[in-house]
Coordinates of N, CA and C in Angstrom, one line a residue:
Chain A
N1285 N -5.0 -9.1 -1.0 CA -3.7 -8.6 -1.2 C -3.3 -7.6 -0.2
A1286 N -2.5 -8.0 0.8 CA -2.2 -7.2 2.0 C -1.3 -6.0 1.7
G1287 N -0.4 -6.1 0.7 CA 0.5 -5.0 0.4 C 1.7 -5.1 1.4
V1288 N 1.9 -4.0 2.2 CA 2.9 -3.9 3.1 C 2.3 -4.0 4.5
T1289 N 2.8 -4.9 5.3 CA 2.3 -5.2 6.6 C 3.3 -4.9 7.7
Q1290 N 3.0 -4.1 8.7 CA 3.9 -3.7 9.7 C 3.4 -4.2 11.1
T1291 N 4.3 -4.8 11.9 CA 3.9 -5.2 13.3 C 5.0 -4.7 14.2
P1292 N 4.7 -4.3 15.5 CA 3.3 -4.1 15.9 C 2.8 -2.7 15.4
K1293 N 1.5 -2.4 15.7 CA 1.0 -1.1 15.3 C 1.3 -0.1 16.3
F1294 N 1.4 -0.5 17.6 CA 1.7 0.5 18.7 C 2.7 -0.2 19.6
Q1295 N 3.6 0.6 20.2 CA 4.5 0.0 21.2 C 5.0 1.2 22.1
V1296 N 5.0 0.8 23.4 CA 5.6 1.8 24.4 C 6.9 1.1 25.0
L1297 N 8.0 1.8 25.0 CA 9.2 1.3 25.5 C 9.8 2.2 26.6
K1298 N 10.6 1.6 27.4 CA 11.4 2.5 28.4 C 12.7 2.7 27.8
T1299 N 13.3 3.9 28.1 CA 14.6 4.2 27.7 C 15.6 3.1 27.9
G1300 N 16.4 2.7 26.9 CA 17.4 1.7 27.1 C 16.9 0.3 26.6
Q1301 N 15.6 0.1 26.5 CA 15.1 -1.2 26.0 C 15.4 -1.3 24.5
S1302 N 15.4 -2.6 24.0 CA 15.5 -2.8 22.6 C 14.2 -3.3 22.0
M1303 N 14.2 -3.2 20.7 CA 12.9 -3.6 20.0 C 13.2 -3.8 18.6
T1304 N 12.5 -4.7 17.9 CA 12.6 -4.9 16.5 C 11.2 -4.7 15.9
L1305 N 11.1 -3.8 14.9 CA 9.9 -3.6 14.1 C 10.0 -4.4 12.9
Q1306 N 8.8 -5.1 12.6 CA 8.8 -6.0 11.5 C 8.0 -5.4 10.3
C1307 N 8.5 -5.8 9.1 CA 7.8 -5.4 7.9 C 7.9 -6.5 6.9
A1308 N 6.7 -6.7 6.3 CA 6.7 -7.8 5.2 C 5.8 -7.2 4.0
Q1309 N 6.3 -7.5 2.8 CA 5.5 -7.2 1.6 C 5.2 -8.4 0.8
D1310 N 4.1 -8.4 0.2 CA 3.7 -9.6 -0.6 C 3.5 -9.2 -2.1
M1311 N 4.2 -8.1 -2.6 CA 4.1 -7.7 -3.9 C 5.4 -8.1 -4.8
N1312 N 6.2 -8.9 -4.2 CA 7.4 -9.4 -4.9 C 8.4 -8.2 -5.3
H1313 N 8.4 -7.2 -4.4 CA 9.2 -6.0 -4.7 C 10.6 -6.3 -4.3
N1314 N 11.5 -5.6 -5.0 CA 13.0 -5.8 -4.8 C 13.5 -4.9 -3.7
S1315 N 12.9 -3.7 -3.6 CA 13.4 -2.7 -2.7 C 12.5 -2.4 -1.5
M1316 N 13.1 -2.2 -0.4 CA 12.3 -1.9 0.8 C 13.0 -0.7 1.6
Y1317 N 12.2 0.0 2.4 CA 12.7 1.2 3.0 C 12.1 1.3 4.4
W1318 N 12.8 2.0 5.3 CA 12.3 2.4 6.6 C 12.4 3.9 6.8
Y1319 N 11.3 4.5 7.1 CA 11.2 5.9 7.4 C 10.7 6.2 8.8
R1320 N 11.0 7.4 9.3 CA 10.3 7.9 10.5 C 9.6 9.2 10.2
Q1321 N 8.5 9.4 10.8 CA 7.7 10.6 10.6 C 7.4 11.2 12.0
D1322 N 7.9 12.4 12.2 CA 7.7 13.2 13.4 C 6.6 14.1 13.2
P1323 N 5.9 14.5 14.3 CA 4.7 15.4 14.2 C 4.8 16.5 13.3
G1324 N 3.9 16.7 12.4 CA 3.9 17.8 11.5 C 5.0 17.8 10.4
M1325 N 5.7 16.7 10.3 CA 6.8 16.7 9.4 C 6.6 15.6 8.3
G1326 N 7.5 15.7 7.3 CA 7.5 14.7 6.3 C 8.3 13.5 6.8
L1327 N 8.5 12.6 5.9 CA 9.2 11.4 6.2 C 10.7 11.5 6.0
R1328 N 11.5 10.9 6.9 CA 12.9 10.9 6.8 C 13.4 9.5 6.7
L1329 N 14.2 9.2 5.7 CA 14.7 7.8 5.4 C 15.7 7.4 6.4
I1330 N 15.5 6.2 7.0 CA 16.4 5.7 8.0 C 17.4 4.8 7.4
Y1331 N 16.9 3.7 6.7 CA 17.7 2.8 6.0 C 16.9 2.3 4.8
Y1332 N 17.6 1.8 3.8 CA 16.9 1.1 2.7 C 17.7 -0.1 2.2
S1333 N 16.9 -0.9 1.5 CA 17.5 -2.1 1.0 C 17.1 -2.2 -0.5
A1334 N 18.1 -1.9 -1.4 CA 17.8 -1.8 -2.8 C 17.4 -3.2 -3.4
S1335 N 18.0 -4.2 -2.8 CA 17.7 -5.5 -3.3 C 18.0 -6.5 -2.1
E1336 N 17.5 -7.7 -2.2 CA 17.8 -8.7 -1.2 C 19.3 -8.9 -1.0
G1337 N 19.8 -8.8 0.2 CA 21.2 -9.0 0.5 C 22.0 -7.7 0.6
T1338 N 21.3 -6.5 0.4 CA 22.0 -5.2 0.5 C 21.2 -4.3 1.4
T1339 N 21.9 -3.5 2.2 CA 21.3 -2.4 3.0 C 22.2 -1.2 2.9
D1340 N 21.6 0.0 3.0 CA 22.3 1.2 3.0 C 21.7 2.2 3.9
K1341 N 22.6 3.1 4.4 CA 22.1 4.1 5.3 C 21.3 5.2 4.6
G1342 N 20.3 5.8 5.2 CA 19.6 6.9 4.7 C 20.0 8.2 5.4
E1343 N 19.0 9.0 5.6 CA 19.3 10.4 6.1 C 19.6 10.3 7.6
V1344 N 18.9 9.5 8.4 CA 19.0 9.5 9.8 C 19.2 8.0 10.4
P1345 N 20.3 7.4 10.1 CA 20.5 6.0 10.5 C 21.0 5.8 12.0
N1346 N 21.5 6.8 12.6 CA 22.1 6.6 13.9 C 21.1 6.1 14.9
G1347 N 21.5 5.0 15.7 CA 20.6 4.4 16.7 C 19.8 3.3 16.2
Y1348 N 19.9 3.0 14.9 CA 19.1 1.9 14.2 C 20.0 0.9 13.5
N1349 N 19.5 -0.3 13.4 CA 20.1 -1.3 12.5 C 18.9 -2.0 11.8
V1350 N 19.3 -2.6 10.6 CA 18.3 -3.2 9.8 C 18.8 -4.6 9.4
S1351 N 17.8 -5.4 9.0 CA 18.1 -6.7 8.4 C 17.1 -7.0 7.3
R1352 N 17.7 -7.3 6.1 CA 16.8 -7.8 5.0 C 16.8 -9.3 5.1
L1353 N 15.8 -9.8 5.8 CA 15.8 -11.3 6.1 C 15.6 -12.1 4.9
N1354 N 14.9 -11.7 3.9 CA 14.6 -12.3 2.6 C 14.0 -11.3 1.7
K1355 N 13.5 -11.7 0.6 CA 12.9 -10.7 -0.3 C 11.7 -10.0 0.3
R1356 N 10.9 -10.7 1.1 CA 9.7 -10.2 1.6 C 9.8 -9.4 2.9
E1357 N 10.9 -9.6 3.7 CA 10.9 -9.1 5.0 C 12.1 -8.1 5.3
F1358 N 11.8 -7.0 5.9 CA 12.9 -6.0 6.2 C 12.6 -5.5 7.6
S1359 N 13.5 -5.8 8.6 CA 13.2 -5.4 10.0 C 14.1 -4.3 10.4
L1360 N 13.6 -3.5 11.4 CA 14.3 -2.3 11.9 C 14.5 -2.6 13.4
R1361 N 15.7 -2.4 13.9 CA 16.0 -2.7 15.3 C 16.5 -1.5 16.0
L1362 N 15.9 -1.2 17.1 CA 16.5 -0.2 18.1 C 17.2 -0.9 19.2
E1363 N 18.5 -0.8 19.3 CA 19.3 -1.5 20.2 C 19.1 -1.0 21.6
S1364 N 19.1 0.3 21.8 CA 18.9 1.0 23.1 C 18.1 2.2 22.9
A1365 N 16.8 2.1 23.1 CA 15.8 3.1 22.7 C 16.1 4.4 23.5
A1366 N 15.9 5.5 22.8 CA 16.0 6.9 23.4 C 14.7 7.7 23.2
P1367 N 14.4 8.6 24.1 CA 13.2 9.4 23.9 C 13.1 10.1 22.5
S1368 N 14.3 10.4 22.0 CA 14.3 11.1 20.7 C 13.9 10.2 19.5
Q1369 N 13.8 8.9 19.8 CA 13.3 8.0 18.8 C 11.8 7.7 18.8
T1370 N 11.1 8.5 19.7 CA 9.6 8.5 19.7 C 9.2 9.0 18.4
S1371 N 8.4 8.2 17.6 CA 8.0 8.6 16.3 C 7.0 7.6 15.7
V1372 N 6.6 7.9 14.5 CA 5.8 6.9 13.8 C 6.8 6.3 12.7
Y1373 N 6.9 5.0 12.6 CA 7.8 4.4 11.7 C 7.0 3.7 10.6
F1374 N 7.5 4.0 9.3 CA 6.8 3.5 8.2 C 7.8 2.7 7.4
C1375 N 7.3 1.5 6.9 CA 8.0 0.7 6.0 C 7.4 0.9 4.6
A1376 N 8.2 0.8 3.6 CA 7.7 0.9 2.2 C 8.5 0.0 1.3
S1377 N 7.9 -0.3 0.2 CA 8.6 -1.1 -0.8 C 8.3 -0.6 -2.2
S1378 N 9.2 -0.9 -3.1 CA 9.0 -0.6 -4.6 C 9.6 -1.7 -5.4
E1379 N 9.2 -1.7 -6.7 CA 9.7 -2.8 -7.5 C 11.2 -2.7 -7.6
Q1380 N 11.7 -1.5 -7.9 CA 13.2 -1.3 -7.9 C 13.5 -0.1 -7.1
A1381 N 14.8 0.2 -6.8 CA 15.1 1.3 -6.0 C 15.1 2.6 -6.8
G1382 N 14.6 3.6 -6.2 CA 14.8 5.0 -6.7 C 14.1 5.3 -8.0
R1383 N 14.6 6.3 -8.7 CA 14.2 6.8 -10.0 C 12.7 6.9 -10.1
Y1384 N 12.1 6.2 -11.0 CA 10.7 6.4 -11.4 C 9.8 5.5 -10.6
Q1385 N 10.2 5.0 -9.5 CA 9.4 3.9 -8.8 C 8.6 4.5 -7.7
P1386 N 7.3 4.4 -7.8 CA 6.4 4.8 -6.7 C 6.6 3.8 -5.5
Q1387 N 6.5 4.3 -4.3 CA 6.6 3.4 -3.2 C 5.3 3.1 -2.6
H1388 N 5.2 1.9 -2.0 CA 4.0 1.5 -1.3 C 4.2 1.3 0.1
F1389 N 3.4 1.9 0.9 CA 3.6 2.1 2.4 C 2.7 1.2 3.2
G1390 N 3.2 0.8 4.4 CA 2.4 0.2 5.4 C 1.8 1.3 6.2
D1391 N 0.9 0.9 7.2 CA 0.2 1.9 8.0 C 1.0 2.4 9.2
G1392 N 2.2 1.9 9.4 CA 3.0 2.5 10.4 C 3.0 1.8 11.8
T1393 N 4.1 2.0 12.5 CA 4.2 1.6 13.9 C 4.4 2.8 14.7
R1394 N 3.5 3.1 15.7 CA 3.6 4.2 16.6 C 4.3 3.8 17.8
L1395 N 5.5 4.4 18.0 CA 6.4 4.0 19.0 C 6.7 5.2 20.0
S1396 N 6.4 4.9 21.3 CA 6.7 5.9 22.3 C 7.7 5.4 23.2
I1397 N 8.7 6.2 23.5 CA 9.8 5.8 24.4 C 9.8 6.8 25.6
L1398 N 9.7 6.2 26.8 CA 9.5 7.0 28.0 C 10.8 7.1 28.7
Chain B
S895 N 18.4 17.6 5.1 CA 17.5 18.7 4.7 C 16.5 18.3 3.7
Q896 N 15.4 18.9 3.7 CA 14.3 18.5 2.8 C 14.5 19.1 1.5
Q897 N 14.3 18.2 0.4 CA 14.5 18.7 -0.9 C 13.2 19.5 -1.3
G898 N 12.1 18.9 -1.0 CA 10.8 19.5 -1.4 C 10.2 20.2 -0.2
E899 N 9.6 21.4 -0.5 CA 8.8 22.1 0.5 C 7.5 22.4 0.0
E900 N 6.4 22.0 0.7 CA 5.1 22.3 0.3 C 4.6 23.6 0.8
D901 N 3.6 24.2 0.1 CA 3.0 25.5 0.4 C 1.6 25.5 -0.1
P902 N 0.6 25.8 0.7 CA 0.7 26.2 2.1 C 0.9 25.0 3.1
Q903 N 1.2 25.2 4.3 CA 1.3 24.1 5.3 C -0.1 23.5 5.6
A904 N -1.1 24.4 5.6 CA -2.4 24.0 5.9 C -3.4 24.7 5.0
L905 N -4.5 24.0 4.6 CA -5.5 24.6 3.7 C -6.9 24.1 4.1
S906 N -7.8 25.0 4.2 CA -9.2 24.6 4.6 C -10.1 25.2 3.5
I907 N -10.9 24.3 2.9 CA -11.8 24.7 1.8 C -13.2 24.1 2.0
Q908 N -14.2 24.5 1.3 CA -15.5 23.9 1.3 C -15.6 22.9 0.2
E909 N -16.4 21.9 0.5 CA -16.6 20.8 -0.5 C -17.1 21.4 -1.8
G910 N -16.5 20.9 -2.9 CA -16.8 21.4 -4.2 C -15.8 22.5 -4.8
E911 N -15.1 23.1 -3.9 CA -14.0 24.0 -4.3 C -12.8 23.3 -4.8
N912 N -11.9 24.0 -5.4 CA -10.7 23.4 -5.9 C -9.6 23.7 -4.8
A913 N -8.7 22.8 -4.7 CA -7.5 22.9 -3.8 C -6.2 22.9 -4.6
T914 N -5.4 23.8 -4.3 CA -4.1 23.9 -5.0 C -3.0 23.9 -4.0
M915 N -2.0 22.9 -4.1 CA -0.9 22.8 -3.3 C 0.4 23.0 -4.1
N916 N 1.4 23.6 -3.6 CA 2.6 23.8 -4.3 C 3.8 23.2 -3.6
C917 N 4.8 22.8 -4.5 CA 6.0 22.2 -4.0 C 7.2 22.8 -4.7
S918 N 8.1 23.2 -3.9 CA 9.4 23.8 -4.5 C 10.5 22.9 -4.1
Y919 N 11.5 22.7 -4.9 CA 12.6 21.9 -4.6 C 13.9 22.6 -5.1
K920 N 15.1 22.1 -4.7 CA 16.3 22.8 -4.8 C 17.2 22.4 -5.9
T921 N 17.3 21.1 -6.1 CA 18.3 20.6 -7.1 C 17.5 20.0 -8.3
S922 N 18.2 19.8 -9.4 CA 17.6 19.2 -10.6 C 17.1 17.8 -10.3
I923 N 16.0 17.5 -10.9 CA 15.3 16.2 -10.7 C 15.0 15.5 -12.0
N924 N 14.7 14.2 -12.0 CA 14.2 13.5 -13.2 C 12.8 13.2 -13.1
N925 N 12.2 13.3 -11.8 CA 10.8 13.1 -11.7 C 10.4 13.7 -10.3
L926 N 9.1 13.9 -10.2 CA 8.5 14.3 -8.9 C 7.3 13.5 -8.6
Q927 N 7.1 13.1 -7.4 CA 5.9 12.3 -7.1 C 5.1 13.0 -6.0
W928 N 3.8 12.8 -6.0 CA 2.8 13.3 -5.0 C 2.2 12.1 -4.3
Y929 N 2.1 12.2 -3.0 CA 1.5 11.2 -2.1 C 0.4 11.8 -1.3
R930 N -0.5 11.0 -0.9 CA -1.6 11.4 0.1 C -1.4 10.6 1.3
Q931 N -1.7 11.2 2.5 CA -1.7 10.4 3.8 C -3.0 10.8 4.5
N932 N -3.8 9.8 4.7 CA -5.0 10.0 5.5 C -4.5 9.8 7.0
S933 N -5.3 10.4 7.9 CA -4.9 10.4 9.3 C -4.8 9.0 9.8
G934 N -3.6 8.7 10.4 CA -3.4 7.4 11.0 C -3.0 6.3 10.0
R935 N -2.8 6.7 8.8 CA -2.5 5.7 7.8 C -1.1 6.0 7.1
G936 N -0.7 5.0 6.3 CA 0.5 5.2 5.5 C 0.3 6.1 4.3
L937 N 1.4 6.4 3.6 CA 1.2 7.3 2.4 C 0.8 6.4 1.2
V938 N 0.0 7.1 0.3 CA -0.5 6.4 -0.9 C 0.0 7.2 -2.1
H939 N 0.6 6.5 -3.0 CA 1.1 7.2 -4.2 C -0.1 7.7 -5.1
L940 N 0.0 9.0 -5.5 CA -1.0 9.6 -6.3 C -0.6 9.7 -7.8
I941 N 0.6 10.3 -8.0 CA 0.9 10.5 -9.4 C 2.4 10.8 -9.5
L942 N 3.0 10.5 -10.6 CA 4.4 10.7 -10.9 C 4.5 11.5 -12.1
I943 N 5.3 12.6 -12.1 CA 5.5 13.4 -13.3 C 7.0 13.5 -13.6
R944 N 7.3 13.2 -14.9 CA 8.7 13.2 -15.2 C 9.2 14.6 -15.6
S945 N 10.5 14.8 -15.6 CA 11.0 16.1 -15.9 C 10.8 16.6 -17.3
N946 N 10.5 15.7 -18.2 CA 10.2 16.2 -19.6 C 8.6 16.4 -19.8
E947 N 7.9 16.3 -18.7 CA 6.4 16.5 -18.8 C 6.1 17.8 -18.1
R948 N 5.1 18.5 -18.6 CA 4.8 19.8 -18.0 C 3.5 19.7 -17.2
E949 N 2.6 18.7 -17.6 CA 1.3 18.6 -16.9 C 0.9 17.1 -17.0
K950 N 0.2 16.7 -16.0 CA -0.3 15.3 -16.0 C -1.6 15.3 -15.2
H951 N -2.6 14.5 -15.7 CA -3.9 14.4 -15.1 C -4.1 12.9 -14.6
S952 N -4.9 12.8 -13.5 CA -5.4 11.5 -13.1 C -6.7 11.8 -12.3
G953 N -7.8 11.5 -13.0 CA -9.1 11.7 -12.4 C -9.3 13.2 -12.1
R954 N -9.5 13.5 -10.8 CA -9.7 14.9 -10.4 C -8.4 15.6 -10.1
L955 N -7.3 14.9 -10.3 CA -6.0 15.5 -10.0 C -5.3 16.0 -11.2
R956 N -4.7 17.2 -11.0 CA -3.9 17.8 -12.1 C -2.5 18.2 -11.5
V957 N -1.5 17.7 -12.0 CA -0.1 18.1 -11.6 C 0.6 18.8 -12.6
T958 N 1.3 19.9 -12.3 CA 2.2 20.6 -13.2 C 3.6 20.6 -12.7
L959 N 4.5 20.7 -13.6 CA 5.9 20.8 -13.2 C 6.6 21.8 -14.0
D960 N 7.3 22.7 -13.3 CA 8.1 23.8 -14.0 C 9.5 23.6 -13.5
T961 N 10.3 23.0 -14.4 CA 11.7 22.7 -14.0 C 12.5 24.0 -13.9
S962 N 12.1 25.0 -14.7 CA 12.9 26.3 -14.7 C 12.7 27.0 -13.3
K963 N 11.6 26.8 -12.7 CA 11.3 27.4 -11.4 C 11.5 26.5 -10.3
K964 N 11.8 25.2 -10.6 CA 12.0 24.2 -9.6 C 10.7 24.1 -8.7
S965 N 9.6 24.0 -9.4 CA 8.3 23.9 -8.6 C 7.3 23.0 -9.3
S966 N 6.4 22.5 -8.5 CA 5.3 21.7 -8.9 C 4.0 22.1 -8.2
S967 N 2.9 21.9 -8.8 CA 1.6 22.1 -8.1 C 0.7 20.9 -8.3
L968 N -0.1 20.7 -7.3 CA -1.1 19.6 -7.3 C -2.5 20.3 -7.2
L969 N -3.3 20.2 -8.1 CA -4.7 20.7 -8.1 C -5.7 19.6 -7.9
I970 N -6.5 19.7 -6.9 CA -7.6 18.8 -6.8 C -8.9 19.5 -7.1
T971 N -9.6 19.1 -8.1 CA -10.8 19.8 -8.5 C -12.0 19.2 -7.9
A972 N -13.0 20.0 -7.7 CA -14.3 19.6 -7.1 C -14.1 18.8 -5.9
S973 N -13.4 19.3 -4.9 CA -13.0 18.6 -3.7 C -14.2 17.9 -3.0
R974 N -13.9 16.9 -2.3 CA -14.9 16.1 -1.5 C -14.3 16.0 0.0
A975 N -15.2 15.8 0.9 CA -14.8 15.6 2.3 C -13.7 14.5 2.4
A976 N -13.8 13.5 1.6 CA -12.9 12.3 1.6 C -11.5 12.7 1.1
D977 N -11.4 13.9 0.5 CA -10.0 14.4 0.1 C -9.2 14.9 1.3
T978 N -9.9 15.1 2.5 CA -9.2 15.6 3.7 C -8.1 14.6 4.0
A979 N -6.8 15.2 4.0 CA -5.6 14.4 4.2 C -4.4 15.3 4.1
S980 N -3.3 14.8 4.3 CA -2.0 15.5 4.1 C -1.4 15.1 2.8
Y981 N -0.9 16.0 2.1 CA -0.3 15.7 0.7 C 1.1 16.1 0.7
F982 N 1.9 15.2 0.2 CA 3.4 15.3 0.2 C 3.9 15.2 -1.2
C983 N 4.9 16.1 -1.5 CA 5.7 15.9 -2.7 C 7.0 15.2 -2.4
A984 N 7.5 14.4 -3.3 CA 8.7 13.7 -3.1 C 9.6 13.7 -4.3
T985 N 10.9 14.0 -4.1 CA 11.8 14.1 -5.2 C 13.0 13.1 -5.0
P986 N 13.6 12.7 -6.0 CA 14.8 11.8 -5.9 C 16.0 12.6 -5.3
N987 N 16.6 11.9 -4.3 CA 17.8 12.5 -3.7 C 19.0 12.1 -4.5
N988 N 19.6 13.0 -5.2 CA 20.7 12.6 -6.2 C 21.9 12.1 -5.4
N989 N 22.0 12.4 -4.1 CA 23.2 12.0 -3.4 C 23.0 10.7 -2.7
A990 N 21.8 10.1 -2.8 CA 21.5 8.9 -2.1 C 20.8 7.9 -3.0
G991 N 21.4 7.6 -4.2 CA 20.9 6.5 -5.0 C 19.5 6.8 -5.5
N992 N 19.2 8.0 -5.7 CA 17.8 8.4 -6.1 C 16.7 8.0 -5.1
M993 N 17.1 7.8 -3.9 CA 16.0 7.6 -2.9 C 15.2 8.8 -2.8
L994 N 13.9 8.6 -2.4 CA 13.0 9.7 -2.3 C 13.2 10.6 -1.1
T995 N 13.1 11.9 -1.3 CA 13.1 12.8 -0.2 C 11.8 13.5 -0.1
F996 N 11.1 13.5 1.0 CA 9.7 14.0 1.1 C 9.7 15.4 1.8
G997 N 8.8 16.2 1.3 CA 8.6 17.5 1.9 C 7.8 17.4 3.2
G998 N 7.5 18.5 3.8 CA 6.8 18.5 5.1 C 5.3 18.4 5.0
G999 N 4.8 18.5 3.8 CA 3.3 18.2 3.5 C 2.4 19.4 3.7
T1000 N 1.3 19.3 3.0 CA 0.2 20.3 3.1 C -1.0 19.6 3.7
R1001 N -1.5 20.1 4.8 CA -2.7 19.5 5.5 C -3.9 20.1 4.9
L1002 N -4.7 19.3 4.2 CA -5.9 19.8 3.5 C -7.1 19.3 4.3
M1003 N -8.0 20.3 4.6 CA -9.3 20.0 5.2 C -10.4 20.4 4.3
V1004 N -11.3 19.5 3.9 CA -12.4 19.8 3.1 C -13.7 19.7 3.9
K1005 N -14.3 20.8 4.1 CA -15.5 20.9 5.0 C -16.8 20.5 4.2
P1006 N -17.6 19.7 4.7 CA -18.8 19.3 4.0 C -19.8 20.4 4.0

């Protein structure tokens, strides 16, 4: 049981390049999330998908787009990468959105933008 | 802005000692969750406490919630080197569909 799988694990980009981070979960969860974690800080929500076919902005959505491809997969796209987007990106899923639902996390994508 | 703030930011103890971490939050909540993050890994859910609960146990973990003080504590008893990790509290963001808002975390080091 893999849980939440993120690819790639590491990536280096040049400013202005585009990139899509992939996330897939095999727990039949309805809700999926993208966070970023900067050094010494907690997680900040970028976008979330409460259910298949819906997406909503989180706390820090600027510079990102998302696609809920199907129930399993939720991708995050950087259209024109900037150094400020250097971070560790985590995907998570839960049975339902919010309230009493614990979230299950992948191991992250470490992204550096030069 | 972060809803939950952990205290202390870093904690170093000897194996066998107890570790206590605190979380304060600003607005009313219906539940609070604690997560652990090992170095280089994703977060792992530890425990969820509802607003009508005052204390909850899970193995060596004890969580308390004081809604009047808007604070929670996580106690790890008889700590082990494997407990070395960062610990985060998370609260529902009432302005964002109850999505979770995470604090900055407490970095715990347990020395063997």
